[in-house]
PQR file of N, CA, C, O and H, with PARSE charges and radii, in Angstrom:
ATOM      1  N   MET A   1       0.850  -1.173   0.000 -0.4000 1.5000
ATOM      2  CA  MET A   1       0.000   0.000   0.000 -0.0000 2.0000
ATOM      3  C   MET A   1       0.899   1.240   0.000  0.5500 1.7000
ATOM      4  O   MET A   1       1.927   1.286   0.676 -0.5500 1.4000
ATOM      5  N   ARG A   2       0.484   2.232  -0.771 -0.4000 1.5000
ATOM      6  CA  ARG A   2       1.260   3.471  -0.839 -0.0000 2.0000
ATOM      7  C   ARG A   2       0.368   4.660  -0.475  0.5500 1.7000
ATOM      8  O   ARG A   2      -0.799   4.728  -0.860 -0.5500 1.4000
ATOM      9  H   ARG A   2      -0.351   2.195  -1.320  0.4000 1.0000
ATOM     10  N   MET A   3       0.947   5.583   0.269 -0.4000 1.5000
ATOM     11  CA  MET A   3       0.209   6.754   0.710 -0.0000 2.0000
ATOM     12  C   MET A   3      -0.280   7.582  -0.474  0.5500 1.7000
ATOM     13  O   MET A   3      -1.388   8.117  -0.439 -0.5500 1.4000
ATOM     14  H   MET A   3       1.895   5.528   0.582  0.4000 1.0000
ATOM     15  N   VAL A   4       0.531   7.690  -1.513 -0.4000 1.5000
ATOM     16  CA  VAL A   4       0.148   8.476  -2.685 -0.0000 2.0000
ATOM     17  C   VAL A   4      -1.134   7.931  -3.314  0.5500 1.7000
ATOM     18  O   VAL A   4      -1.952   8.704  -3.813 -0.5500 1.4000
ATOM     19  H   VAL A   4       1.431   7.256  -1.541  0.4000 1.0000
ATOM     20  N   ASP A   5      -1.313   6.630  -3.295 -0.4000 1.5000
ATOM     21  CA  ASP A   5      -2.528   6.023  -3.847 -0.0000 2.0000
ATOM     22  C   ASP A   5      -3.741   6.331  -2.973  0.5500 1.7000
ATOM     23  O   ASP A   5      -4.839   6.553  -3.483 -0.5500 1.4000
ATOM     24  H   ASP A   5      -0.648   6.003  -2.890  0.4000 1.0000
ATOM     25  N   LEU A   6      -3.540   6.344  -1.667 -0.4000 1.5000
ATOM     26  CA  LEU A   6      -4.642   6.667  -0.752 -0.0000 2.0000
ATOM     27  C   LEU A   6      -5.052   8.130  -0.896  0.5500 1.7000
ATOM     28  O   LEU A   6      -6.240   8.450  -0.850 -0.5500 1.4000
ATOM     29  H   LEU A   6      -2.648   6.164  -1.252  0.4000 1.0000
ATOM     30  N   ILE A   7      -4.083   9.010  -1.067 -0.4000 1.5000
ATOM     31  CA  ILE A   7      -4.374  10.434  -1.269 -0.0000 2.0000
ATOM     32  C   ILE A   7      -5.192  10.614  -2.550  0.5500 1.7000
ATOM     33  O   ILE A   7      -6.185  11.341  -2.557 -0.5500 1.4000
ATOM     34  H   ILE A   7      -3.118   8.750  -1.103  0.4000 1.0000
ATOM     35  N   ALA A   8      -4.779   9.962  -3.618 -0.4000 1.5000
ATOM     36  CA  ALA A   8      -5.494  10.058  -4.894 -0.0000 2.0000
ATOM     37  C   ALA A   8      -6.908   9.496  -4.772  0.5500 1.7000
ATOM     38  O   ALA A   8      -7.857  10.060  -5.316 -0.5500 1.4000
ATOM     39  H   ALA A   8      -3.971   9.372  -3.613  0.4000 1.0000
ATOM     40  N   LYS A   9      -7.038   8.400  -4.066 -0.4000 1.5000
ATOM     41  CA  LYS A   9      -8.351   7.788  -3.869 -0.0000 2.0000
ATOM     42  C   LYS A   9      -9.291   8.751  -3.148  0.5500 1.7000
ATOM     43  O   LYS A   9     -10.440   8.929  -3.553 -0.5500 1.4000
ATOM     44  H   LYS A   9      -6.267   7.941  -3.624  0.4000 1.0000
ATOM     45  N   LYS A  10      -8.799   9.367  -2.085 -0.4000 1.5000
ATOM     46  CA  LYS A  10      -9.613  10.310  -1.314 -0.0000 2.0000
ATOM     47  C   LYS A  10      -9.891  11.568  -2.125  0.5500 1.7000
ATOM     48  O   LYS A  10     -10.997  12.107  -2.076 -0.5500 1.4000
ATOM     49  H   LYS A  10      -7.866   9.222  -1.755  0.4000 1.0000
ATOM     50  N   ARG A  11      -8.892  12.041  -2.872 -0.4000 1.5000
ATOM     51  CA  ARG A  11      -9.064  13.205  -3.740 -0.0000 2.0000
ATOM     52  C   ARG A  11     -10.190  12.982  -4.746  0.5500 1.7000
ATOM     53  O   ARG A  11     -10.923  13.907  -5.097 -0.5500 1.4000
ATOM     54  H   ARG A  11      -7.994  11.604  -2.911  0.4000 1.0000
ATOM     55  N   ASP A  12     -10.310  11.740  -5.200 -0.4000 1.5000
ATOM     56  CA  ASP A  12     -11.333  11.392  -6.186 -0.0000 2.0000
ATOM     57  C   ASP A  12     -12.699  11.130  -5.555  0.5500 1.7000
ATOM     58  O   ASP A  12     -13.639  10.729  -6.241 -0.5500 1.4000
ATOM     59  H   ASP A  12      -9.714  10.989  -4.915  0.4000 1.0000
ATOM     60  N   GLY A  13     -12.803  11.358  -4.246 -0.4000 1.5000
ATOM     61  CA  GLY A  13     -14.088  11.249  -3.568 -0.0000 2.0000
ATOM     62  C   GLY A  13     -14.465   9.856  -3.112  0.5500 1.7000
ATOM     63  O   GLY A  13     -15.613   9.618  -2.736 -0.5500 1.4000
ATOM     64  H   GLY A  13     -12.039  11.684  -3.689  0.4000 1.0000
ATOM     65  N   LEU A  14     -13.521   8.935  -3.138 -0.4000 1.5000
ATOM     66  CA  LEU A  14     -13.807   7.567  -2.716 -0.0000 2.0000
ATOM     67  C   LEU A  14     -13.555   7.397  -1.220  0.5500 1.7000
ATOM     68  O   LEU A  14     -12.801   8.160  -0.617 -0.5500 1.4000
ATOM     69  H   LEU A  14     -12.589   9.129  -3.444  0.4000 1.0000
ATOM     70  N   GLU A  15     -14.188   6.396  -0.634 -0.4000 1.5000
ATOM     71  CA  GLU A  15     -13.994   6.109   0.782 -0.0000 2.0000
ATOM     72  C   GLU A  15     -12.763   5.237   0.978  0.5500 1.7000
ATOM     73  O   GLU A  15     -12.440   4.393   0.142 -0.5500 1.4000
ATOM     74  H   GLU A  15     -14.800   5.776  -1.124  0.4000 1.0000
ATOM     75  N   LEU A  16     -12.083   5.455   2.097 -0.4000 1.5000
ATOM     76  CA  LEU A  16     -10.965   4.606   2.471 -0.0000 2.0000
ATOM     77  C   LEU A  16     -11.482   3.455   3.322  0.5500 1.7000
ATOM     78  O   LEU A  16     -12.417   3.617   4.106 -0.5500 1.4000
ATOM     79  H   LEU A  16     -12.345   6.141   2.776  0.4000 1.0000
ATOM     80  N   THR A  17     -10.866   2.301   3.159 -0.4000 1.5000
ATOM     81  CA  THR A  17     -11.238   1.146   3.971 -0.0000 2.0000
ATOM     82  C   THR A  17     -10.622   1.273   5.361  0.5500 1.7000
ATOM     83  O   THR A  17      -9.744   2.106   5.590 -0.5500 1.4000
ATOM     84  H   THR A  17     -10.106   2.170   2.522  0.4000 1.0000
ATOM     85  N   THR A  18     -11.083   0.454   6.265 -0.4000 1.5000
ATOM     86  CA  THR A  18     -10.522   0.432   7.615 -0.0000 2.0000
ATOM     87  C   THR A  18      -9.035   0.106   7.567  0.5500 1.7000
ATOM     88  O   THR A  18      -8.246   0.722   8.284 -0.5500 1.4000
ATOM     89  H   THR A  18     -11.796  -0.222   6.079  0.4000 1.0000
ATOM     90  N   ASP A  19      -8.644  -0.846   6.739 -0.4000 1.5000
ATOM     91  CA  ASP A  19      -7.230  -1.211   6.620 -0.0000 2.0000
ATOM     92  C   ASP A  19      -6.397  -0.060   6.072  0.5500 1.7000
ATOM     93  O   ASP A  19      -5.265   0.146   6.510 -0.5500 1.4000
ATOM     94  H   ASP A  19      -9.285  -1.346   6.157  0.4000 1.0000
ATOM     95  N   GLU A  20      -6.937   0.685   5.130 -0.4000 1.5000
ATOM     96  CA  GLU A  20      -6.212   1.829   4.575 -0.0000 2.0000
ATOM     97  C   GLU A  20      -6.031   2.926   5.619  0.5500 1.7000
ATOM     98  O   GLU A  20      -4.961   3.527   5.719 -0.5500 1.4000
ATOM     99  H   GLU A  20      -7.856   0.518   4.774  0.4000 1.0000
ATOM    100  N   ILE A  21      -7.070   3.179   6.385 -0.4000 1.5000
ATOM    101  CA  ILE A  21      -6.969   4.182   7.445 -0.0000 2.0000
ATOM    102  C   ILE A  21      -5.967   3.735   8.499  0.5500 1.7000
ATOM    103  O   ILE A  21      -5.163   4.536   8.976 -0.5500 1.4000
ATOM    104  H   ILE A  21      -7.939   2.691   6.303  0.4000 1.0000
ATOM    105  N   ARG A  22      -6.013   2.466   8.859 -0.4000 1.5000
ATOM    106  CA  ARG A  22      -5.076   1.925   9.839 -0.0000 2.0000
ATOM    107  C   ARG A  22      -3.629   2.039   9.345  0.5500 1.7000
ATOM    108  O   ARG A  22      -2.737   2.412  10.107 -0.5500 1.4000
ATOM    109  H   ARG A  22      -6.666   1.815   8.471  0.4000 1.0000
ATOM    110  N   PHE A  23      -3.405   1.717   8.073 -0.4000 1.5000
ATOM    111  CA  PHE A  23      -2.077   1.845   7.464 -0.0000 2.0000
ATOM    112  C   PHE A  23      -1.574   3.279   7.571  0.5500 1.7000
ATOM    113  O   PHE A  23      -0.420   3.523   7.923 -0.5500 1.4000
ATOM    114  H   PHE A  23      -4.129   1.413   7.454  0.4000 1.0000
ATOM    115  N   MET A  24      -2.467   4.228   7.259 -0.4000 1.5000
ATOM    116  CA  MET A  24      -2.109   5.639   7.262 -0.0000 2.0000
ATOM    117  C   MET A  24      -1.759   6.113   8.676  0.5500 1.7000
ATOM    118  O   MET A  24      -0.721   6.745   8.872 -0.5500 1.4000
ATOM    119  H   MET A  24      -3.405   4.029   6.973  0.4000 1.0000
ATOM    120  N   ILE A  25      -2.594   5.821   9.641 -0.4000 1.5000
ATOM    121  CA  ILE A  25      -2.369   6.263  11.019 -0.0000 2.0000
ATOM    122  C   ILE A  25      -1.142   5.588  11.625  0.5500 1.7000
ATOM    123  O   ILE A  25      -0.304   6.248  12.239 -0.5500 1.4000
ATOM    124  H   ILE A  25      -3.437   5.307   9.481  0.4000 1.0000
ATOM    125  N   ASP A  26      -1.040   4.282  11.450 -0.4000 1.5000
ATOM    126  CA  ASP A  26       0.125   3.555  11.983 -0.0000 2.0000
ATOM    127  C   ASP A  26       1.418   4.065  11.362  0.5500 1.7000
ATOM    128  O   ASP A  26       2.407   4.283  12.062 -0.5500 1.4000
ATOM    129  H   ASP A  26      -1.721   3.746  10.951  0.4000 1.0000
ATOM    130  N   GLY A  27       1.407   4.254  10.051 -0.4000 1.5000
ATOM    131  CA  GLY A  27       2.604   4.734   9.367 -0.0000 2.0000
ATOM    132  C   GLY A  27       3.007   6.127   9.802  0.5500 1.7000
ATOM    133  O   GLY A  27       4.193   6.423   9.947 -0.5500 1.4000
ATOM    134  H   GLY A  27       0.604   4.077   9.482  0.4000 1.0000
ATOM    135  N   TYR A  28       2.022   6.976  10.007 -0.4000 1.5000
ATOM    136  CA  TYR A  28       2.325   8.354  10.422 -0.0000 2.0000
ATOM    137  C   TYR A  28       2.862   8.395  11.842  0.5500 1.7000
ATOM    138  O   TYR A  28       3.839   9.092  12.117 -0.5500 1.4000
ATOM    139  H   TYR A  28       1.059   6.735   9.888  0.4000 1.0000
ATOM    140  N   THR A  29       2.238   7.660  12.741 -0.4000 1.5000
ATOM    141  CA  THR A  29       2.689   7.689  14.136 -0.0000 2.0000
ATOM    142  C   THR A  29       4.050   7.014  14.319  0.5500 1.7000
ATOM    143  O   THR A  29       4.770   7.324  15.269 -0.5500 1.4000
ATOM    144  H   THR A  29       1.444   7.094  12.518  0.4000 1.0000
ATOM    145  N   LYS A  30       4.402   6.110  13.434 -0.4000 1.5000
ATOM    146  CA  LYS A  30       5.721   5.462  13.483 -0.0000 2.0000
ATOM    147  C   LYS A  30       6.792   6.296  12.788  0.5500 1.7000
ATOM    148  O   LYS A  30       7.983   6.003  12.901 -0.5500 1.4000
ATOM    149  H   LYS A  30       3.817   5.859  12.662  0.4000 1.0000
ATOM    150  N   GLY A  31       6.367   7.340  12.063 -0.4000 1.5000
ATOM    151  CA  GLY A  31       7.325   8.177  11.354 -0.0000 2.0000
ATOM    152  C   GLY A  31       7.641   7.702   9.950  0.5500 1.7000
ATOM    153  O   GLY A  31       8.540   8.236   9.300 -0.5500 1.4000
ATOM    154  H   GLY A  31       5.400   7.578  11.971  0.4000 1.0000
ATOM    155  N   ASP A  32       6.904   6.695   9.473 -0.4000 1.5000
ATOM    156  CA  ASP A  32       7.141   6.176   8.125 -0.0000 2.0000
ATOM    157  C   ASP A  32       6.482   7.034   7.045  0.5500 1.7000
ATOM    158  O   ASP A  32       6.912   7.021   5.891 -0.5500 1.4000
ATOM    159  H   ASP A  32       6.174   6.262  10.001  0.4000 1.0000
ATOM    160  N   ILE A  33       5.446   7.773   7.416 -0.4000 1.5000
ATOM    161  CA  ILE A  33       4.747   8.655   6.481 -0.0000 2.0000
ATOM    162  C   ILE A  33       5.091  10.088   6.876  0.5500 1.7000
ATOM    163  O   ILE A  33       4.833  10.498   8.007 -0.5500 1.4000
ATOM    164  H   ILE A  33       5.097   7.784   8.353  0.4000 1.0000
ATOM    165  N   PRO A  34       5.673  10.852   5.948 -0.5600 1.5000
ATOM    166  CA  PRO A  34       6.098  12.215   6.273  0.2800 2.0000
ATOM    167  C   PRO A  34       4.924  13.186   6.415  0.5500 1.7000
ATOM    168  O   PRO A  34       3.818  12.937   5.937 -0.5500 1.4000
ATOM    169  N   ASP A  35       5.208  14.293   7.087 -0.4000 1.5000
ATOM    170  CA  ASP A  35       4.192  15.321   7.322 -0.0000 2.0000
ATOM    171  C   ASP A  35       3.564  15.821   6.028  0.5500 1.7000
ATOM    172  O   ASP A  35       2.357  16.060   5.978 -0.5500 1.4000
ATOM    173  H   ASP A  35       6.107  14.495   7.475  0.4000 1.0000
ATOM    174  N   TYR A  36       4.371  15.981   4.978 -0.4000 1.5000
ATOM    175  CA  TYR A  36       3.820  16.540   3.740 -0.0000 2.0000
ATOM    176  C   TYR A  36       2.786  15.616   3.108  0.5500 1.7000
ATOM    177  O   TYR A  36       1.854  16.090   2.459 -0.5500 1.4000
ATOM    178  H   TYR A  36       5.351  15.786   5.018  0.4000 1.0000
ATOM    179  N   GLN A  37       2.935  14.305   3.287 -0.4000 1.5000
ATOM    180  CA  GLN A  37       1.933  13.400   2.741 -0.0000 2.0000
ATOM    181  C   GLN A  37       0.663  13.423   3.580  0.5500 1.7000
ATOM    182  O   GLN A  37      -0.440  13.338   3.041 -0.5500 1.4000
ATOM    183  H   GLN A  37       3.693  13.920   3.814  0.4000 1.0000
ATOM    184  N   MET A  38       0.812  13.538   4.894 -0.4000 1.5000
ATOM    185  CA  MET A  38      -0.372  13.627   5.743 -0.0000 2.0000
ATOM    186  C   MET A  38      -1.081  14.954   5.496  0.5500 1.7000
ATOM    187  O   MET A  38      -2.309  15.019   5.558 -0.5500 1.4000
ATOM    188  H   MET A  38       1.709  13.608   5.332  0.4000 1.0000
ATOM    189  N   SER A  39      -0.326  16.007   5.218 -0.4000 1.5000
ATOM    190  CA  SER A  39      -0.930  17.301   4.874 -0.0000 2.0000
ATOM    191  C   SER A  39      -1.718  17.204   3.571  0.5500 1.7000
ATOM    192  O   SER A  39      -2.807  17.765   3.453 -0.5500 1.4000
ATOM    193  H   SER A  39       0.671  15.955   5.167  0.4000 1.0000
ATOM    194  N   ALA A  40      -1.168  16.498   2.606 -0.4000 1.5000
ATOM    195  CA  ALA A  40      -1.862  16.300   1.333 -0.0000 2.0000
ATOM    196  C   ALA A  40      -3.152  15.511   1.556  0.5500 1.7000
ATOM    197  O   ALA A  40      -4.169  15.789   0.920 -0.5500 1.4000
ATOM    198  H   ALA A  40      -0.283  16.042   2.702  0.4000 1.0000
ATOM    199  N   MET A  41      -3.111  14.530   2.454 -0.4000 1.5000
ATOM    200  CA  MET A  41      -4.316  13.770   2.764 -0.0000 2.0000
ATOM    201  C   MET A  41      -5.360  14.664   3.414  0.5500 1.7000
ATOM    202  O   MET A  41      -6.544  14.567   3.093 -0.5500 1.4000
ATOM    203  H   MET A  41      -2.285  14.304   2.970  0.4000 1.0000
ATOM    204  N   ALA A  42      -4.934  15.535   4.326 -0.4000 1.5000
ATOM    205  CA  ALA A  42      -5.864  16.450   4.984 -0.0000 2.0000
ATOM    206  C   ALA A  42      -6.529  17.361   3.951  0.5500 1.7000
ATOM    207  O   ALA A  42      -7.729  17.621   4.037 -0.5500 1.4000
ATOM    208  H   ALA A  42      -3.972  15.614   4.587  0.4000 1.0000
ATOM    209  N   MET A  43      -5.756  17.846   2.975 -0.4000 1.5000
ATOM    210  CA  MET A  43      -6.326  18.691   1.929 -0.0000 2.0000
ATOM    211  C   MET A  43      -7.320  17.908   1.072  0.5500 1.7000
ATOM    212  O   MET A  43      -8.363  18.438   0.688 -0.5500 1.4000
ATOM    213  H   MET A  43      -4.782  17.634   2.905  0.4000 1.0000
ATOM    214  N   ALA A  44      -6.997  16.645   0.772 -0.4000 1.5000
ATOM    215  CA  ALA A  44      -7.898  15.814  -0.026 -0.0000 2.0000
ATOM    216  C   ALA A  44      -9.204  15.554   0.723  0.5500 1.7000
ATOM    217  O   ALA A  44     -10.278  15.538   0.122 -0.5500 1.4000
ATOM    218  H   ALA A  44      -6.150  16.215   1.084  0.4000 1.0000
ATOM    219  N   ILE A  45      -9.108  15.351   2.027 -0.4000 1.5000
ATOM    220  CA  ILE A  45     -10.304  15.130   2.837 -0.0000 2.0000
ATOM    221  C   ILE A  45     -11.127  16.411   2.907  0.5500 1.7000
ATOM    222  O   ILE A  45     -12.346  16.374   2.742 -0.5500 1.4000
ATOM    223  H   ILE A  45      -8.236  15.364   2.516  0.4000 1.0000
ATOM    224  N   PHE A  46     -10.476  17.528   3.146 -0.4000 1.5000
ATOM    225  CA  PHE A  46     -11.178  18.809   3.267 -0.0000 2.0000
ATOM    226  C   PHE A  46     -11.855  19.199   1.948  0.5500 1.7000
ATOM    227  O   PHE A  46     -12.978  19.701   1.944 -0.5500 1.4000
ATOM    228  H   PHE A  46      -9.486  17.558   3.280  0.4000 1.0000
ATOM    229  N   SER A  47     -11.171  18.966   0.850 -0.4000 1.5000
ATOM    230  CA  SER A  47     -11.714  19.331  -0.463 -0.0000 2.0000
ATOM    231  C   SER A  47     -12.934  18.507  -0.826  0.5500 1.7000
ATOM    232  O   SER A  47     -13.795  18.954  -1.582 -0.5500 1.4000
ATOM    233  H   SER A  47     -10.258  18.558   0.853  0.4000 1.0000
ATOM    234  N   GLY A  48     -13.001  17.312  -0.289 -0.4000 1.5000
ATOM    235  CA  GLY A  48     -14.111  16.420  -0.601 -0.0000 2.0000
ATOM    236  C   GLY A  48     -15.358  16.668   0.217  0.5500 1.7000
ATOM    237  O   GLY A  48     -16.385  16.029  -0.015 -0.5500 1.4000
ATOM    238  H   GLY A  48     -12.302  16.948   0.326  0.4000 1.0000
ATOM    239  N   THR A  49     -15.291  17.591   1.179 -0.4000 1.5000
ATOM    240  CA  THR A  49     -16.463  17.814   2.031 -0.0000 2.0000
ATOM    241  C   THR A  49     -17.336  18.921   1.520  0.5500 1.7000
ATOM    242  O   THR A  49     -18.361  19.229   2.128 -0.5500 1.4000
ATOM    243  H   THR A  49     -14.457  18.110   1.367  0.4000 1.0000
TER
END
């Protein structure tokens, strides 16, 4: 699983699965996902609302 794919999925208005959300949160809290990717995800979520 890649964060860039999850960002694109959310940007396109699709829902993330529980496993995808878990991957994202676990990766971010472990430091495997950088701040800029989590920021991009936040923008994709905000834009979709």
